[in-house]
XYZ file of C-alpha atoms in Angstrom:
704
model
C -35.614 47.303 -44.408
C -37.337 44.168 -45.573
C -34.613 42.002 -44.040
C -34.772 43.797 -40.682
C -38.549 43.394 -40.549
C -38.198 39.661 -41.080
C -35.563 39.468 -38.340
C -37.752 41.327 -35.840
C -40.768 39.150 -36.623
C -38.696 35.992 -36.236
C -37.425 37.160 -32.840
C -40.962 37.775 -31.593
C -42.111 34.327 -32.704
C -39.164 32.556 -31.068
C -39.572 34.402 -27.797
C -43.293 33.668 -27.650
C -42.640 30.014 -28.355
C -39.947 29.853 -25.671
C -42.156 31.107 -22.863
C -45.307 29.238 -23.863
C -46.108 26.436 -21.420
C -48.709 23.682 -21.584
C -52.113 24.813 -20.403
C -52.248 22.095 -17.752
C -48.921 23.203 -16.316
C -49.960 26.834 -16.417
C -53.102 26.032 -14.503
C -51.085 24.117 -11.960
C -48.245 26.570 -11.326
C -49.413 30.017 -12.374
C -51.931 31.657 -10.087
C -52.437 35.267 -9.165
C -50.882 36.119 -5.794
C -53.687 38.602 -5.088
C -56.727 36.408 -5.795
C -58.328 34.972 -2.602
C -57.539 31.303 -2.184
C -60.344 28.782 -2.427
C -61.126 26.651 0.606
C -58.949 23.544 0.547
C -58.796 20.512 2.858
C -55.690 19.983 4.973
C -53.523 17.463 3.155
C -50.524 17.228 5.462
C -50.442 18.087 9.151
C -47.202 18.112 11.152
C -48.547 19.261 14.517
C -50.087 15.976 15.601
C -53.693 17.134 15.300
C -55.679 13.883 15.031
C -58.380 15.582 12.955
C -56.035 16.031 9.981
C -53.986 13.657 7.821
C -50.575 13.326 9.400
C -47.204 13.884 7.785
C -45.360 10.673 6.922
C -42.903 9.431 9.500
C -39.280 10.000 8.481
C -37.668 7.005 6.825
C -34.824 5.576 8.854
C -31.407 5.602 7.264
C -30.652 2.003 6.398
C -28.863 -0.289 6.865
C -28.356 -0.056 10.629
C -25.597 0.481 11.530
C -23.427 1.822 8.722
C -19.909 0.458 9.012
C -16.967 2.347 7.612
C -14.283 -0.010 8.975
C -13.907 -3.704 9.596
C -13.760 -3.065 13.357
C -16.978 -3.012 15.356
C -16.280 -0.438 18.035
C -19.499 -1.253 19.880
C -17.906 -4.507 21.076
C -15.060 -4.638 23.607
C -11.933 -6.708 23.365
C -12.556 -10.086 24.963
C -10.521 -11.842 27.661
C -11.009 -15.043 25.696
C -7.756 -16.332 24.170
C -5.912 -13.264 25.425
C -6.514 -12.329 29.079
C -4.753 -8.967 28.742
C -6.527 -7.929 25.521
C -8.944 -5.462 27.228
C -5.951 -3.578 28.622
C -4.176 -3.093 25.291
C -4.797 -0.193 22.878
C -6.320 -0.549 19.452
C -4.060 0.161 16.514
C -5.676 2.143 13.704
C -4.490 2.241 10.147
C -3.046 5.456 8.814
C -5.566 7.394 6.721
C -5.248 7.206 2.965
C -3.948 10.522 1.708
C -3.508 9.500 -1.925
C -5.984 9.384 -4.784
C -7.809 6.299 -5.922
C -6.613 4.713 -9.203
C -9.848 5.776 -10.897
C -8.543 9.335 -11.231
C -5.436 8.216 -13.123
C -7.598 6.170 -15.466
C -9.388 9.343 -16.575
C -6.111 11.031 -17.538
C -5.586 10.712 -21.300
C -3.231 12.735 -23.495
C -2.502 15.099 -20.627
C -6.197 15.872 -20.052
C -8.765 14.644 -17.551
C -11.974 13.765 -19.378
C -14.539 13.912 -16.609
C -18.194 12.941 -16.732
C -20.604 13.914 -13.969
C -20.867 10.275 -12.878
C -17.068 10.096 -12.628
C -17.034 13.284 -10.552
C -19.627 11.907 -8.121
C -17.849 8.573 -7.793
C -14.457 10.209 -7.251
C -15.975 12.483 -4.601
C -17.387 9.470 -2.759
C -13.915 7.941 -2.777
C -11.640 10.933 -2.225
C -13.540 13.945 -0.886
C -12.190 15.045 2.495
C -15.570 16.248 3.793
C -17.067 12.800 3.268
C -14.029 11.102 4.809
C -14.190 13.289 7.916
C -17.915 12.572 8.292
C -17.229 8.877 7.680
C -15.042 8.691 10.804
C -17.974 9.944 12.887
C -19.659 6.582 12.356
C -16.956 4.815 14.358
C -16.850 7.603 16.941
C -20.569 7.071 17.572
C -19.893 3.351 18.046
C -17.383 4.113 20.792
C -20.130 5.955 22.680
C -22.296 2.822 22.581
C -19.418 0.808 24.032
C -18.827 3.482 26.650
C -22.452 3.548 27.825
C -22.563 -0.240 28.087
C -20.019 0.219 30.851
C -22.338 2.620 32.684
C -20.608 5.857 31.705
C -22.017 9.023 30.171
C -21.874 9.944 26.490
C -19.032 11.984 25.059
C -21.108 13.036 22.052
C -20.328 13.016 18.360
C -20.419 15.722 15.735
C -23.450 15.465 13.487
C -23.047 18.715 11.577
C -22.175 19.158 7.942
C -18.505 19.344 7.061
C -18.317 22.210 4.577
C -14.615 22.614 3.861
C -14.775 21.828 0.134
C -14.466 25.041 -1.840
C -17.029 26.065 -4.446
C -20.515 24.962 -5.391
C -22.311 26.049 -2.222
C -26.069 25.694 -2.050
C -28.778 27.687 -0.311
C -30.934 24.817 0.900
C -31.603 24.088 4.558
C -28.338 22.882 6.096
C -28.655 23.250 9.835
C -26.952 19.991 10.716
C -30.097 17.970 11.263
C -31.930 20.106 13.748
C -31.051 19.780 17.427
C -27.775 17.960 17.679
C -25.348 19.307 15.118
C -23.769 22.392 13.649
C -22.973 23.406 10.131
C -19.321 23.648 11.142
C -19.391 20.076 12.444
C -18.312 20.942 15.955
C -19.848 19.918 19.231
C -21.667 16.808 20.296
C -24.863 15.242 19.183
C -26.675 16.957 22.004
C -25.306 20.468 21.636
C -25.697 23.326 19.294
C -27.878 23.606 16.234
C -29.672 26.606 14.858
C -29.379 28.466 18.154
C -30.376 25.510 20.355
C -28.176 24.496 23.298
C -29.297 21.166 24.745
C -27.229 21.327 27.926
C -29.462 18.940 29.879
C -29.003 16.100 27.411
C -27.981 12.851 29.173
C -28.506 14.469 32.578
C -30.271 13.095 35.613
C -29.315 10.596 38.321
C -25.940 8.966 37.887
C -25.928 5.431 36.517
C -24.163 2.746 38.501
C -20.941 1.456 36.873
C -21.983 -1.602 34.871
C -18.493 -2.948 34.236
C -17.349 -5.138 37.151
C -14.261 -3.858 38.945
C -11.727 -6.010 40.764
C -9.444 -4.249 43.254
C -6.491 -5.463 45.232
C -4.010 -4.073 47.760
C -0.795 -5.834 48.715
C 1.220 -4.005 51.357
C 4.040 -4.625 53.826
C 4.671 -2.217 56.700
C 7.410 -2.214 59.366
C 6.658 0.255 62.174
C 8.608 1.132 65.349
C 6.438 3.237 67.637
C 7.503 4.812 70.928
C 4.932 4.125 73.657
C 3.779 6.678 76.231
C 3.037 3.905 78.728
C 3.853 0.238 79.029
C 0.424 -0.601 80.386
C -1.065 -1.525 77.025
C 1.856 -3.157 75.212
C 4.235 -3.908 78.019
C 7.140 -2.267 76.187
C 8.493 1.235 75.658
C 8.937 0.728 71.899
C 6.409 -1.256 69.902
C 7.796 -3.055 66.847
C 5.189 -4.324 64.384
C 5.601 -5.842 60.911
C 2.298 -6.034 59.024
C 1.487 -7.590 55.672
C -1.908 -6.702 54.150
C -3.635 -8.668 51.374
C -6.971 -7.018 50.589
C -9.262 -7.671 47.639
C -12.560 -6.234 46.452
C -15.180 -6.723 43.766
C -17.816 -4.192 42.670
C -20.635 -4.622 40.166
C -23.502 -2.301 39.270
C -26.757 -3.415 37.682
C -29.324 -1.617 35.534
C -31.946 -1.991 38.247
C -30.102 0.625 40.312
C -28.368 -1.995 42.429
C -24.742 -1.851 43.551
C -23.005 -4.950 44.874
C -19.718 -4.801 46.792
C -17.650 -7.673 48.123
C -14.501 -7.105 50.217
C -12.054 -9.703 51.462
C -9.269 -8.427 53.762
C -6.338 -10.329 55.274
C -3.405 -9.280 57.426
C -0.427 -10.948 59.104
C 1.240 -9.059 61.973
C 4.311 -9.802 64.084
C 4.844 -7.752 67.260
C 7.030 -7.434 70.356
C 4.013 -6.480 72.481
C 3.891 -8.378 75.772
C 0.097 -8.157 75.816
C -0.665 -9.591 72.341
C -1.704 -13.250 72.352
C -0.468 -13.985 68.858
C 2.709 -13.203 66.967
C 2.411 -13.642 64.088
C -1.290 -12.769 64.232
C -3.558 -13.553 61.267
C -6.779 -11.583 60.678
C -9.315 -12.399 57.969
C -12.599 -10.580 57.239
C -15.133 -10.420 54.428
C -18.308 -8.485 53.734
C -20.895 -8.674 50.974
C -23.048 -5.533 50.659
C -25.957 -4.786 48.314
C -27.382 -1.282 47.950
C -30.637 -0.591 46.108
C -31.985 2.816 45.068
C -35.647 3.012 46.020
C -36.605 6.461 44.696
C -33.982 8.493 42.859
C -32.035 6.222 40.504
C -34.514 3.328 40.680
C -35.528 1.311 37.652
C -34.204 -0.733 34.790
C -35.177 1.868 32.180
C -33.587 4.785 34.030
C -30.230 3.065 34.345
C -30.289 1.937 30.712
C -31.025 5.377 29.287
C -27.433 6.164 28.303
C -27.327 3.047 26.137
C -30.637 4.000 24.507
C -29.419 7.522 23.860
C -26.108 6.282 22.461
C -27.954 4.037 20.015
C -30.188 6.956 19.030
C -27.078 9.062 18.520
C -25.664 6.315 16.304
C -28.784 6.506 14.159
C -28.476 10.285 14.119
C -24.883 9.893 12.940
C -26.009 7.526 10.184
C -28.571 10.090 9.101
C -26.010 12.894 9.325
C -23.679 10.893 7.094
C -26.485 10.510 4.552
C -27.053 14.243 4.776
C -23.325 14.804 4.220
C -23.471 12.616 1.114
C -26.455 14.578 -0.215
C -24.744 17.881 0.480
C -21.373 16.918 -0.990
C -22.833 15.198 -4.060
C -24.941 18.313 -4.703
C -21.911 20.514 -4.134
C -19.756 18.485 -6.513
C -22.497 18.592 -9.143
C -22.750 22.362 -8.762
C -18.979 22.618 -9.146
C -19.254 20.467 -12.249
C -21.873 22.747 -13.802
C -19.707 25.718 -12.867
C -16.874 24.048 -14.746
C -19.163 23.421 -17.725
C -20.198 27.080 -17.718
C -16.574 28.220 -17.562
C -15.644 25.818 -20.365
C -18.531 26.963 -22.561
C -17.719 30.602 -21.774
C -14.102 30.128 -22.791
C -15.186 28.584 -26.078
C -17.635 31.450 -26.664
C -14.866 33.966 -26.000
C -12.618 32.172 -28.501
C -15.371 32.329 -31.123
C -15.863 36.044 -30.446
C -12.124 36.674 -30.758
C -11.978 34.685 -33.982
C -14.833 36.762 -35.424
C -13.305 40.100 -34.444
C -9.878 38.971 -35.660
C -11.324 37.952 -39.010
C -13.105 41.298 -39.273
C -9.974 43.338 -38.569
C -8.021 41.204 -41.039
C -10.595 41.939 -43.751
C -10.596 45.616 -42.826
C -6.838 45.893 -43.185
C -6.990 44.327 -46.626
C -9.640 46.838 -47.650
C -7.567 49.658 -46.120
C -4.573 48.606 -48.214
C -6.557 48.826 -51.421
C -8.154 52.092 -50.333
C -11.791 50.993 -50.030
C -12.120 51.482 -46.251
C -11.578 54.371 -43.905
C -8.784 54.047 -41.255
C -11.302 54.674 -38.460
C -13.006 51.352 -39.211
C -9.679 49.566 -38.722
C -9.205 51.317 -35.397
C -12.658 50.171 -34.245
C -12.042 46.565 -35.247
C -8.577 46.581 -33.623
C -10.141 47.866 -30.386
C -12.702 45.059 -30.563
C -9.877 42.509 -30.940
C -8.101 43.933 -27.869
C -11.319 43.771 -25.868
C -11.993 40.182 -26.929
C -8.440 39.168 -26.052
C -8.839 40.588 -22.555
C -12.190 38.819 -22.159
C -10.620 35.563 -23.331
C -7.777 35.902 -20.801
C -10.298 36.460 -17.989
C -12.381 33.516 -19.196
C -9.343 31.224 -19.318
C -8.341 32.274 -15.803
C -11.841 31.531 -14.554
C -11.781 28.162 -16.331
C -8.475 27.251 -14.709
C -9.862 28.172 -11.295
C -12.995 26.098 -11.879
C -10.785 23.194 -12.881
C -8.856 23.559 -9.615
C -12.135 23.597 -7.671
C -13.183 20.411 -9.435
C -9.886 18.699 -8.638
C -9.892 19.586 -4.947
C -13.435 18.249 -4.653
C -12.638 14.834 -6.172
C -8.964 14.308 -5.251
C -6.992 14.078 -2.020
C -3.502 14.716 -3.314
C -2.805 17.486 -5.825
C 0.975 17.365 -5.423
C 1.365 15.283 -8.581
C 2.366 17.901 -11.191
C 0.868 15.866 -14.033
C -2.487 15.789 -12.257
C -2.415 19.361 -11.006
C -1.515 20.763 -14.445
C -3.881 18.597 -16.490
C -6.955 20.487 -17.737
C -10.336 19.017 -16.832
C -12.664 18.525 -19.794
C -16.344 18.069 -18.781
C -18.028 15.537 -21.038
C -21.662 15.967 -19.914
C -24.231 18.697 -20.448
C -27.579 19.170 -18.750
C -30.701 18.146 -20.624
C -33.806 20.310 -20.704
C -36.161 17.326 -20.596
C -38.848 17.662 -17.971
C -38.225 15.918 -14.667
C -40.905 13.761 -13.020
C -40.791 16.119 -10.002
C -42.019 18.992 -12.159
C -45.296 17.226 -12.932
C -45.796 15.802 -9.425
C -48.430 17.535 -7.280
C -46.907 19.807 -4.674
C -48.326 17.919 -1.711
C -46.827 14.673 -2.989
C -43.430 16.350 -3.319
C -43.731 17.742 0.184
C -44.557 14.269 1.502
C -41.449 12.904 -0.209
C -39.335 15.620 1.371
C -40.823 15.024 4.822
C -40.199 11.297 4.588
C -36.711 11.421 3.047
C -35.127 14.522 4.526
C -32.389 13.487 7.007
C -32.780 16.679 9.009
C -36.313 15.714 10.024
C -35.103 12.222 10.884
C -32.349 13.649 13.075
C -34.671 16.134 14.753
C -37.159 13.350 15.549
C -34.443 11.143 17.043
C -33.110 14.037 19.083
C -36.584 14.652 20.458
C -36.661 11.026 21.605
C -33.429 11.697 23.471
C -34.997 14.820 24.943
C -37.974 12.808 26.168
C -35.575 10.412 27.888
C -33.835 13.359 29.517
C -37.145 14.803 30.749
C -38.025 11.509 32.448
C -34.570 11.330 34.009
C -34.834 14.824 35.492
C -38.305 14.054 36.773
C -36.793 11.147 38.709
C -33.969 13.430 39.815
C -36.497 15.513 41.796
C -37.070 12.631 44.232
C -35.176 12.262 47.508
C -32.399 9.709 47.721
C -33.557 6.620 49.600
C -31.146 3.699 49.448
C -31.784 0.404 51.202
C -28.797 -1.741 51.950
C -28.015 -5.081 53.508
C -24.720 -6.680 54.313
C -23.356 -9.922 55.622
C -19.812 -10.664 56.676
C -17.566 -12.632 58.938
C -14.198 -12.426 60.649
C -11.725 -14.674 62.370
C -8.465 -14.439 64.284
C -5.606 -16.858 64.339
C -1.867 -17.317 64.451
C 0.866 -18.687 66.726
C 1.261 -17.909 70.434
C 3.364 -14.822 71.030
C 6.718 -15.950 72.540
C 6.873 -12.672 74.464
C 3.396 -13.062 75.948
C 3.459 -12.396 79.718
C 1.026 -14.131 82.031
C -0.406 -12.433 85.084
C -1.814 -13.552 88.376
C -5.213 -12.723 89.802
C -3.934 -9.351 90.962
C -2.717 -8.493 87.489
C 0.974 -8.812 88.300
C 3.213 -10.361 85.662
C 4.342 -13.874 86.539
C 6.605 -14.411 83.519
C 6.302 -15.849 80.035
C 3.152 -17.833 79.403
C 3.615 -21.535 78.897
C 3.014 -22.962 75.392
C -0.651 -23.636 74.659
C -1.917 -20.694 76.667
C -3.278 -19.247 73.405
C -4.412 -21.983 71.031
C -2.571 -21.898 67.731
C -4.715 -21.494 64.579
C -3.350 -21.792 61.064
C -4.430 -19.463 58.265
C -6.529 -22.289 56.840
C -8.515 -22.611 60.056
C -8.788 -18.835 60.301
C -10.126 -18.632 56.784
C -12.596 -21.415 57.538
C -13.874 -19.617 60.621
C -14.245 -16.445 58.580
C -16.801 -18.002 56.256
C -18.508 -20.613 58.479
C -20.640 -18.097 60.358
C -18.626 -18.507 63.543
C -18.253 -14.762 63.914
C -20.903 -13.204 61.671
C -21.431 -9.523 60.946
C -24.787 -8.701 59.385
C -27.250 -5.893 59.175
C -29.717 -3.881 57.140
C -30.355 -0.170 56.884
C -31.660 2.761 54.908
C -29.830 5.928 53.866
C -32.088 8.923 53.305
C -31.026 12.231 51.788
C -33.671 14.936 51.401
C -32.609 18.305 49.942
C -34.899 20.716 51.744
C -35.270 23.255 48.914
C -34.165 21.104 45.957
C -33.475 24.143 43.795
C -30.853 22.567 41.539
C -33.081 19.625 40.604
C -36.058 21.938 40.036
C -34.036 24.175 37.730
C -32.708 21.235 35.698
C -36.137 19.660 35.372
C -37.701 22.924 34.194
C -34.844 23.538 31.761
C -35.194 20.088 30.231
C -38.859 20.860 29.525
C -38.047 24.252 28.019
C -35.351 22.816 25.766
C -37.799 20.165 24.620
C -40.243 22.912 23.648
C -37.472 24.568 21.657
C -36.845 21.288 19.871
C -40.525 21.006 19.013
C -40.526 24.508 17.566
C -37.365 23.767 15.583
C -38.951 20.640 14.085
C -42.047 22.579 13.009
C -39.789 25.266 11.576
C -38.001 22.611 9.534
C -41.323 21.391 8.171
C -42.237 24.934 7.146
C -38.860 25.691 5.592
C -38.801 22.470 3.608
C -42.359 22.974 2.326
C -41.592 26.494 1.086
C -38.316 25.491 -0.506
C -39.822 22.464 -2.254
C -42.596 24.618 -3.730
C -40.073 27.247 -4.756
C -37.808 24.561 -6.215
C -40.574 23.229 -8.447
C -41.445 26.728 -9.627
C -37.774 27.464 -10.232
C -37.351 24.589 -12.683
C -40.300 25.755 -14.781
C -39.037 29.324 -14.807
C -35.447 28.272 -15.456
C -36.395 26.156 -18.463
C -38.361 29.042 -19.920
C -35.350 31.287 -19.302
C -33.024 28.856 -21.079
C -35.386 28.542 -24.017
C -35.703 32.305 -24.223
C -31.936 32.720 -24.036
C -31.499 30.089 -26.744
C -33.961 31.926 -28.983
C -32.162 35.203 -28.356
C -28.862 33.568 -29.143
C -30.206 32.116 -32.387
C -31.602 35.506 -33.339
C -28.259 37.198 -32.526
C -26.419 34.646 -34.668
C -28.847 35.196 -37.561
C -28.514 38.962 -37.179
C -24.722 38.771 -37.224
C -24.757 36.498 -40.251
C -27.089 38.868 -42.083
C -25.018 41.889 -41.120
C -21.815 40.214 -42.294
C -23.409 39.430 -45.644
C -24.513 43.037 -46.008
C -21.019 44.171 -45.022
C -19.431 42.022 -47.726
C -21.840 43.564 -50.220
C -20.928 47.054 -49.024
C -24.372 47.713 -47.523
C -23.218 47.857 -43.885
C -20.430 49.266 -41.741
C -17.808 47.937 -39.363
C -19.626 49.517 -36.428
C -22.831 47.633 -37.190
C -20.973 44.337 -37.559
C -19.183 44.906 -34.231
C -22.518 45.746 -32.626
C -23.984 42.441 -33.785
C -20.895 40.600 -32.579
C -21.335 42.150 -29.112
C -24.996 41.174 -29.161
C -24.066 37.572 -29.957
C -21.452 37.519 -27.186
C -24.012 38.867 -24.729
C -26.559 36.271 -25.859
C -23.955 33.510 -25.421
C -23.270 34.664 -21.853
C -26.974 34.841 -21.080
C -27.554 31.329 -22.405
C -24.611 29.904 -20.467
C -25.754 31.584 -17.235
C -29.384 30.505 -17.666
C -28.326 26.905 -18.309
C -26.122 26.903 -15.206
C -28.963 28.267 -13.080
C -31.296 25.558 -14.363
C -28.722 22.826 -13.643
C -28.061 24.120 -10.123
C -31.751 24.462 -9.296
C -32.342 20.932 -10.525
C -29.688 19.698 -8.094
C -31.099 21.823 -5.274
C -34.553 20.286 -5.675
C -33.049 16.807 -5.553
C -31.197 17.724 -2.380
C -34.395 19.057 -0.803
C -36.283 15.898 -1.718
C -33.255 13.896 -0.495
C -33.619 11.456 -3.369
C -30.356 12.179 -5.198
C -28.601 9.089 -3.852
C -31.437 6.824 -4.976
C -31.766 8.542 -8.362
C -28.027 8.283 -8.996
C -27.717 4.713 -7.751
C -25.343 5.619 -4.911
C -25.279 2.868 -2.296
C -24.876 4.387 1.128
C -23.164 1.327 2.597
C -20.475 1.552 -0.093
C -20.090 5.254 0.603
C -19.668 4.467 4.311
C -16.778 2.123 3.549
C -15.218 4.297 0.841
C -15.002 1.310 -1.504
C -17.249 2.339 -4.390
C -17.880 -0.533 -6.779
C -21.174 0.706 -8.270
C -20.884 3.349 -10.987
C -23.430 6.136 -10.425
C -25.987 6.494 -13.210
C -27.123 10.109 -13.453
C -30.235 10.804 -15.559
C -31.026 13.989 -17.444
C -27.685 14.431 -19.215
C -26.749 14.923 -22.825
C -23.550 15.038 -24.847
C -21.922 18.402 -25.587
C -22.520 19.874 -29.000
C -21.214 22.913 -30.833
C -23.560 25.853 -31.529
C -25.592 25.260 -34.641
C -24.910 27.566 -37.594
C -27.471 30.323 -38.050
C -30.550 29.209 -39.913
C -31.705 31.093 -42.985
C -34.304 33.705 -42.194
C -37.687 32.888 -43.698
C -41.016 34.622 -43.537
C -42.624 33.850 -40.154
C -45.992 32.220 -39.839
C -48.831 33.913 -38.021
C -47.991 34.476 -34.319
C -49.679 32.103 -31.880
C -52.862 33.337 -30.222
C-alpha cells in the first residue's frame, strides 16, 4: 500500500505542474466568460469610422508581377525583325511530370529520410496544387495583353486548388473574398462565398484599341440582260469589274474611333452610253467619331486595362494564399506521418511487453508455479497487440503515401513508391513569440498579411470601377462625327460610245477625244487634291425612352458592391475570432501535451512497479496487463495531444500569413518553381526514444 500511495501522490504533483501556467499568462488569457467586461477603447476599426484607429492596409504581395516563366505574356509579339510574328502561335514547353532530383537525394538504404524543411521544399517544387496555381500567373498576364487591345477580360481563377489529399485545415479559405472559389473554378470576378459579381467589367463597350487594316481584292465578270436599250444602248450588258478597296480603323481611349477607306475600281463595258471603257473610279474618306456622353472619357475606356492589372495583383495574392495553404497542408501531413510513426513504435513496444509477459508465464506454467488462466490472458493480450500493430502499420503506410503524393509528381517509380518515409523532425514545446504577443497586435498582423483581405480590397476597387461604368451607361448615346473625302473618275474613251445630235438621235461612234482620257495617276491625283471633295459633320443621338436595362444593371452593380463590403467585414470578424482562438489553442494544447506526458510517465512508472511486484510474486498477470493497457492508452493520448499542438501551431501561422517569412520561403522562387533557398523552420527538435521510468521517490509538498 505504501508504494501505491507514493504513486498516487506523484501523479497528482505531475498533473498540477503540467497545467500550471505563469501568472502573467493566466491574467492575459484566462478570464471568466460571465464577468462583465470593463470599458475598453477601440483599438482596431475596420468600418472606416474616422473617430477610431483604423485597421492597417493590407500589404501588397511583392514583387509585382510574379513571373513563373521566362515569357512575359503582357507584351505582344513585335513586327520588328519578323513582320509575320504577331500572326504566329506561341509554343509552350511541355509540363514537367517527373520529380526533382532532390527527392532521389533523400533516398538512402531504401528509405526516404525526410525533414520538415525537405517536405516543404519538395512541395514547392513538385506539388500539383502549387503548379496549377502557378499557371494562373501567366493566364492573368494574357488578360492584360487582351485588354490593351480594347477587349473585355476573360477572367482567371483565383480560388484555392485543394486536390492534395490529407492534412486539411479549418481556417478561412474562401478563395480571397469576392473573386475566387475554393474549387478554383470561375473567373476573378465570379463566385466566392455566395457572391456572384455578374456586372464586373460591364458598362459601355470600349473602342478597339488595336489598329485594323482591311483589304478587298475582287474581279467580277457580269453579263446582264437589259429590259430596255435606252440606258445602255444594248440588249445585253457585259461588264468586267476589278475592285481594290482598303481600310484602316483605330480606336482611342478618349472614346474616339477613326476610320479611313480608300476604294478603287476598274470597269470595262459594252454600254453605248458609258464615256469610258475601261473606267477608273477612285474614292477615299476619313471619318472620326467621338462619344460625347455614353462612352466618353480616357478613364472609362481604360478601365479594362486597370481591372486586368488589379486582377493580376489578385492572382499574385491568390498564389501567395495557395502557398500558405499548401505549405500548411504539407506540414499537417508531416505531423500526421510523425504521429503514425510514433504510434507504430508504441504498438511495437506494447507487443514486445505482452510477448515477454506471455513468454515468462509459459515458463512458470511449465514448472507449475502459474495457473493456466494467466497464460490464456497473456496470450489474448498478445493477439490484441498484434492486431493493433497491424492496424498501426497500415495507417503508417497510408500516411507515407499521403506524404509522397504531396511532395512528388511521379509515383510510378517502384523504388520510390515502396520506400518507407522516415520523419526526422519532431515538434518542440518551446513557446512561440505569437503566444506572448497582445491579441490586438496579432490581429493587426493578420489584417495586414492575410491575402484574402488583400484580394477582397482589390476586388472592391474593381467593383468601384464597374459602378462608375454603369453610371455612365445610363446616359444617352450622343456621337459627333466629321468626315472628309474625295473622288475622281478617269479612264480611256469607250470605243463603243455613240454620239447623238441635238434631238437625241444616234449619229454613230464618237470621234476620239470626245471624252478626255485620264490615267489612273491623274485620277488618283484628282481624288486627293480637293477637286471633288466630300465633307460633312453630324451628330447621332440614341435615347432609350425607358432605359430599363441600364437602370437594372446600375442598381445591381451597387447591390453587388454592398455585398462585397459585407463580405470584407465578415472576413475581418472571422479572422479576428480565429486568431484569438488560435492563440488560446496553443496555450491549451501545450498544457494538454504536458499533462499527457505526465500521465505517460506515471503509467510507465506504474507498469515498472507492477512488473517488479510480479517478479516477486506480489502481483498477478491481470494487474500487469492492466498497467500495460494504461501505458498504451497514455502513449496514444500523448501522441494525439502532440499532433493537435503541432497542427494548431501551423494553423495560427496560416491565419497570420507569416509562414512563408518565418520559413524563409521566397515567393518569387516559388513562382518559378526553381527553389534554391532551403527553408529554415523554427520550433523543431530531434526525435528521441521514451525515457525509462524514473524511480519513485517521496513527493514534496504540493504547490499552493
